Tab-separated table of C-alpha atoms in Angstrom:
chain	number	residue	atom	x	y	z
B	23	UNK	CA	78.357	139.637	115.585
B	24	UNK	CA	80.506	138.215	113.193
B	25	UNK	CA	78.789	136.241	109.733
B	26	UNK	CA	78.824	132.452	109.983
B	27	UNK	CA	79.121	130.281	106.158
B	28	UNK	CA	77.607	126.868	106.312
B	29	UNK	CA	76.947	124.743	103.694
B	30	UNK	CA	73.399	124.145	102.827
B	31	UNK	CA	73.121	120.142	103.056
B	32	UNK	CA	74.867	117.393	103.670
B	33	UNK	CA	74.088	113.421	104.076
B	34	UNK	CA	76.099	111.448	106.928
B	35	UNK	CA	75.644	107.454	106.756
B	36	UNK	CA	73.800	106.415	110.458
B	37	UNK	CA	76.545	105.339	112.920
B	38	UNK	CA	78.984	107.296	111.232
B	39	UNK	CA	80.179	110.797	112.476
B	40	UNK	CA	79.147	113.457	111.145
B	41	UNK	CA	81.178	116.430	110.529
B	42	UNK	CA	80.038	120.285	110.032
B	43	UNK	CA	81.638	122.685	108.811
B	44	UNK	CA	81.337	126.540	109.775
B	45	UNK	CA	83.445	129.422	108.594
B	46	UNK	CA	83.631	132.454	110.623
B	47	UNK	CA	86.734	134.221	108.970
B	48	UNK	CA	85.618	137.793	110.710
B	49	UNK	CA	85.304	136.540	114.212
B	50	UNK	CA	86.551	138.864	117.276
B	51	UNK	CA	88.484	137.978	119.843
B	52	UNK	CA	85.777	138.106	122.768
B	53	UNK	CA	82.925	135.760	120.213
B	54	UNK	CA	82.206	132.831	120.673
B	55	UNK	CA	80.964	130.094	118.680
B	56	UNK	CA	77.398	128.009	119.224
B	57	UNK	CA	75.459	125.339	117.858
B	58	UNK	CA	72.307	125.224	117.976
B	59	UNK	CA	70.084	122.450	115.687
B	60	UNK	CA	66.607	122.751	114.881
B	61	UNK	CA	64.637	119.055	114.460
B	62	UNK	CA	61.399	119.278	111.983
B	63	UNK	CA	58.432	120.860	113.808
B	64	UNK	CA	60.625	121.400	117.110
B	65	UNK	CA	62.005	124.153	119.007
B	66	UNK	CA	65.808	125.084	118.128
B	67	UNK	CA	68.057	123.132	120.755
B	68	UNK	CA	71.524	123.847	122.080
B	69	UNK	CA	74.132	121.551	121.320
B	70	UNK	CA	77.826	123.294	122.315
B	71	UNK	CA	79.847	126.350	122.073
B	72	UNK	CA	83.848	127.020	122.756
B	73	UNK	CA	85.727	130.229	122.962
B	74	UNK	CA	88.949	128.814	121.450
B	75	UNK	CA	89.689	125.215	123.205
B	76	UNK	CA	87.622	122.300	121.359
B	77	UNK	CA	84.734	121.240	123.689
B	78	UNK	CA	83.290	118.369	124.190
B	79	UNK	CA	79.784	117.239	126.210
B	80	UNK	CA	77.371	114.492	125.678
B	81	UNK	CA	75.730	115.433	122.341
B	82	UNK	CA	78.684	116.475	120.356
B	83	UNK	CA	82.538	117.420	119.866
B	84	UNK	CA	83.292	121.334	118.700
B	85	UNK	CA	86.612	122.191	116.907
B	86	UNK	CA	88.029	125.428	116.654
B	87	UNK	CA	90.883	126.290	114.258
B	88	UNK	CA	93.584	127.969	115.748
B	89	UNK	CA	93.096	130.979	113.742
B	90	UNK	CA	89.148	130.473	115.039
B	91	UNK	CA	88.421	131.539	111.685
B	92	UNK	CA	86.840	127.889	111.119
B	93	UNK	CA	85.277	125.454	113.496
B	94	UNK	CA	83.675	121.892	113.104
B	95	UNK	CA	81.090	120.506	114.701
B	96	UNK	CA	81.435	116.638	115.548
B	97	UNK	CA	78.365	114.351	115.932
B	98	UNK	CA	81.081	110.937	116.807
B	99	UNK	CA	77.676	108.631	115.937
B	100	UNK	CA	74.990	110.446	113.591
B	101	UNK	CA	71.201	108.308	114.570
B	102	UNK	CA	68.119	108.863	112.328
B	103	UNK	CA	66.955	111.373	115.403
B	104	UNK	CA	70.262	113.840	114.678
B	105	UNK	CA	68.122	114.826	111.374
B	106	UNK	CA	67.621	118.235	111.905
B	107	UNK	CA	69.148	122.103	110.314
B	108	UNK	CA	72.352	123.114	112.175
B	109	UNK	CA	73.279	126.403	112.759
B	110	UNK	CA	76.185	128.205	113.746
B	111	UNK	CA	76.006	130.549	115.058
B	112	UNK	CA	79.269	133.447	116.265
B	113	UNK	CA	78.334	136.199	119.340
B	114	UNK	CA	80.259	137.928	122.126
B	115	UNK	CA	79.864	137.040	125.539
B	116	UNK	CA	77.565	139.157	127.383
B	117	UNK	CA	76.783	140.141	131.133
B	118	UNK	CA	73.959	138.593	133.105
B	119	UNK	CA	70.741	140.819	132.924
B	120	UNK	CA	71.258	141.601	129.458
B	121	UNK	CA	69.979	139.743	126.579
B	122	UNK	CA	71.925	139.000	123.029
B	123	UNK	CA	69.669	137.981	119.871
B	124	UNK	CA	71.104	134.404	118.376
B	125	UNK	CA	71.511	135.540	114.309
B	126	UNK	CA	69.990	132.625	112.814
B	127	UNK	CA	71.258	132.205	109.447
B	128	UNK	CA	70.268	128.955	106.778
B	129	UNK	CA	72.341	126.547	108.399
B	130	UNK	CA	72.808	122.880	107.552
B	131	UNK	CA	71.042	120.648	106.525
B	132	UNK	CA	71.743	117.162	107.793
B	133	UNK	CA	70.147	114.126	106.836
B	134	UNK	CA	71.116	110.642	108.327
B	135	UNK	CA	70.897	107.804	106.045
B	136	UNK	CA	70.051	103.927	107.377
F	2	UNK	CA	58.389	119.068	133.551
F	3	UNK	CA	58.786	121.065	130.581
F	4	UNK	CA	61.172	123.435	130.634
F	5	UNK	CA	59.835	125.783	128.267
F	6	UNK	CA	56.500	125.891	127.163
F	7	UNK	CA	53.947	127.303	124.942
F	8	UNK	CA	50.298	127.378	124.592
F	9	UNK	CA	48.242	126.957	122.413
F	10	UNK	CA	50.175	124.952	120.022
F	11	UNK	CA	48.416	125.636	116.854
F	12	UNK	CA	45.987	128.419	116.180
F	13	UNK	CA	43.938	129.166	113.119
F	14	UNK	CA	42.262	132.513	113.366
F	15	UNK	CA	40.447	134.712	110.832
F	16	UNK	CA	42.238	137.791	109.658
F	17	UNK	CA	41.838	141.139	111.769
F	18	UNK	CA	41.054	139.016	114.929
F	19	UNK	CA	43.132	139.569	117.989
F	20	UNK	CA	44.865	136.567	119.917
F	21	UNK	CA	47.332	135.532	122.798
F	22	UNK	CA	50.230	133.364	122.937
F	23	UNK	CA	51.329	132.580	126.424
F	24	UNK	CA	54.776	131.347	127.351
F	25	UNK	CA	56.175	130.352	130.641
F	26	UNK	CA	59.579	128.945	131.947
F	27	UNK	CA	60.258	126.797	134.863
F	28	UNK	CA	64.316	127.314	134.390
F	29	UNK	CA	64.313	130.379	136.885
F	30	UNK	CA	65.797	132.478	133.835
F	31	UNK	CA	65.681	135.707	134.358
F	32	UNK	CA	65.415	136.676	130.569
F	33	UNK	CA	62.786	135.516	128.375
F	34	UNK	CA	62.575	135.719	123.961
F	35	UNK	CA	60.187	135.797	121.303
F	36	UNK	CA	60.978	134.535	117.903
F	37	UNK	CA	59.479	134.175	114.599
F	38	UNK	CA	60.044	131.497	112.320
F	39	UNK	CA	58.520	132.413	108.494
F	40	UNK	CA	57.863	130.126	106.080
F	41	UNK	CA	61.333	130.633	104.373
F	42	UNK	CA	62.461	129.021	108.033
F	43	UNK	CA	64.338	132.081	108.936
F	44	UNK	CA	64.126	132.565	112.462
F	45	UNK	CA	63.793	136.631	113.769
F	46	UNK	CA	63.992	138.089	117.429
F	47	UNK	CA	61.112	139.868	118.538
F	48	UNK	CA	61.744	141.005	121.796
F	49	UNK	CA	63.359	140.132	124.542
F	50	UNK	CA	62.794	140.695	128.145
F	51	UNK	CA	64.970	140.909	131.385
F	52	UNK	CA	63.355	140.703	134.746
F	53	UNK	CA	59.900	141.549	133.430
F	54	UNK	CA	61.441	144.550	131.701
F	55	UNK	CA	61.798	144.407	127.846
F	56	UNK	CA	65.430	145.015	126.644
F	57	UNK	CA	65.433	144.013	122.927
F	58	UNK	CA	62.484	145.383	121.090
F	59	UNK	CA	63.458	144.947	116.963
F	60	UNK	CA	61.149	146.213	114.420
F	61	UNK	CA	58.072	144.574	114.854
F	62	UNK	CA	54.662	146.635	114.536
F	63	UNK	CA	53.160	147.389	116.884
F	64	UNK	CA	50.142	145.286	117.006
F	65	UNK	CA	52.919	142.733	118.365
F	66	UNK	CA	52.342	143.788	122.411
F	67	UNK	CA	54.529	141.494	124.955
F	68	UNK	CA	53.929	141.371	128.636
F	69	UNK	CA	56.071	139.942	131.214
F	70	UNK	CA	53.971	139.620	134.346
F	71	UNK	CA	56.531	137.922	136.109
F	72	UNK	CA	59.827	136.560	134.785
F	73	UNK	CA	58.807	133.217	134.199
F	74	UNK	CA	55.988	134.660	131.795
F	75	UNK	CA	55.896	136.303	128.481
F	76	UNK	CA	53.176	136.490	126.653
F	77	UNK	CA	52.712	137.853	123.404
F	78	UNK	CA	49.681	139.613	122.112
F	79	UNK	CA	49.151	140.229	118.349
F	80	UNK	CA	46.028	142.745	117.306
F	81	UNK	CA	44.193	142.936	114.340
F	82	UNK	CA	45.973	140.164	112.775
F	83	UNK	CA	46.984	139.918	109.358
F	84	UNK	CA	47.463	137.195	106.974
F	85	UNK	CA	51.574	138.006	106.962
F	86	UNK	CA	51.615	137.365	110.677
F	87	UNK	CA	50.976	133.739	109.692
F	88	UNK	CA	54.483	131.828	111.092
F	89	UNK	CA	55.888	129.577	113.837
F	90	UNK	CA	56.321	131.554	117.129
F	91	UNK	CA	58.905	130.348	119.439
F	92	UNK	CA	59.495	131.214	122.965
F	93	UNK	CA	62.725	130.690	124.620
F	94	UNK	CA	64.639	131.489	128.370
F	95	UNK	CA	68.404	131.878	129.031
F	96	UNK	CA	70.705	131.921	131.734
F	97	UNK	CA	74.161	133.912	131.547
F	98	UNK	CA	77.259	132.050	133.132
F	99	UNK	CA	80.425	133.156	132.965
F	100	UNK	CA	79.069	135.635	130.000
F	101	UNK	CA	78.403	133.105	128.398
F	102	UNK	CA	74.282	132.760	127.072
F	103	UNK	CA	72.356	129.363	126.365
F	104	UNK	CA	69.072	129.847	124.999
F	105	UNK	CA	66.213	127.301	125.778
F	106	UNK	CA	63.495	127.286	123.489
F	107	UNK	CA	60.005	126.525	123.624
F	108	UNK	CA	58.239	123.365	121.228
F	109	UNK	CA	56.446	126.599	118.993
F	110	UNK	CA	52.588	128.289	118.272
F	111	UNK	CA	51.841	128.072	114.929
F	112	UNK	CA	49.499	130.317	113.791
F	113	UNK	CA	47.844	130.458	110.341
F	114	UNK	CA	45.782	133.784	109.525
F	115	UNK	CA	42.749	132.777	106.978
């Protein structure tokens, strides 16, 4: 799978959006991209993943350059709860009844400010 | 109604003692994860299991036994534990659709070794 480059914090005022970046320069053509986010103390959670159209769904926004080599992850109205470590993470569709490990790297750290 | 979840949620054992983690789904995934979370919040597959039949095994030793007695259970037992196997433990189910994999993860066992 290909090697995901996040930064390692960043700060988003409350009721802004918050935007992460993810660079994924050595992505294949048959990977996609997900985002998962990890809350203090909590499970990792799901948030969205695309192939090469942006996606959209009821937690977040995901942006895909057109090259794919880059994507951004869009949270359109960052609350105190959306503190948490995002990851990005880049893996290749796979066929039911098999399993594929998620390649958790450092993520991001976001931290919404009041 | 929790989708994933894991018992006990914290355990605090003495070294060389031998314990259970239990995990059960109620997603009717057919494939089932353990993950370990160190204290440098890295998170590592363990294994991973298909239909109660394991299909991702990394290196782990092999004190680290999983059992799948049916596919909404996987439990993991650890023998003779040592103060390195000290970390969060997450569980976590999947569906494929489309060949495309979202991973559901459990709320987390942490253990502490003394």
């Amino acid at each position: 799978d290909a090697k995901t480059t996040q930064p390692p914090s960043m700060d988003c005022a409350e009721g802004r959006a918050a935007n992460l970046p993810c660079n994924h320069s050595t992505i294949s053509g048959n990977e996609y991209v997900y985002w998962y986010r990890q809350i203090h103390s909590q499970g990792p959670q799901y948030i969205i993943h695309g192939l090469k159209n942006n996606e959209t769904n009821e937690m977040a926004s995901l942006i895909i350059t057109e090259d794919r080599k880059s994507s951004t992850l869009i949270l359109p109205h960052a609350t105190l709860r959306d503190t948490a470590v995002y990851y990005c993470i880049v893996m290749i569709g796979i066929s039911s009844g098999s399993a594929r490990q998620l390649t958790f790297g450092s993520g991001t750290q976001l931290t919404v400010l009041p | 109604d929790t989708a994933v979840s894991q018992t006990p949620k914290y355990l605090v054992t003495q070294m060389g003692n031998d314990k259970s983690i239990k995990c059960e789904q109620n997603l009717g995934h057919d494939t089932m994860y353990w993950y370990k979370q160190d204290s440098k919040k890295f998170l590592k597959i363990m294994f991973s299991y298909n239909n109660k039949e394991l299909i991702i095994n990394e290196t782990v030793p092999n004190r680290f036994s999983p059992k799948s007695p049916d596919k909404a259970h996987l439990n993991l037992h650890i023998n003779s534990l040592e103060l390195g196997d000290s970390a969060v433990y997450f569980c976590a189910s999947s569906q494929v659709f489309r060949n495309q994999e979202t991973q559901y993860f459990g709320p987390g066992t942490r253990l502490l070794v003394l």
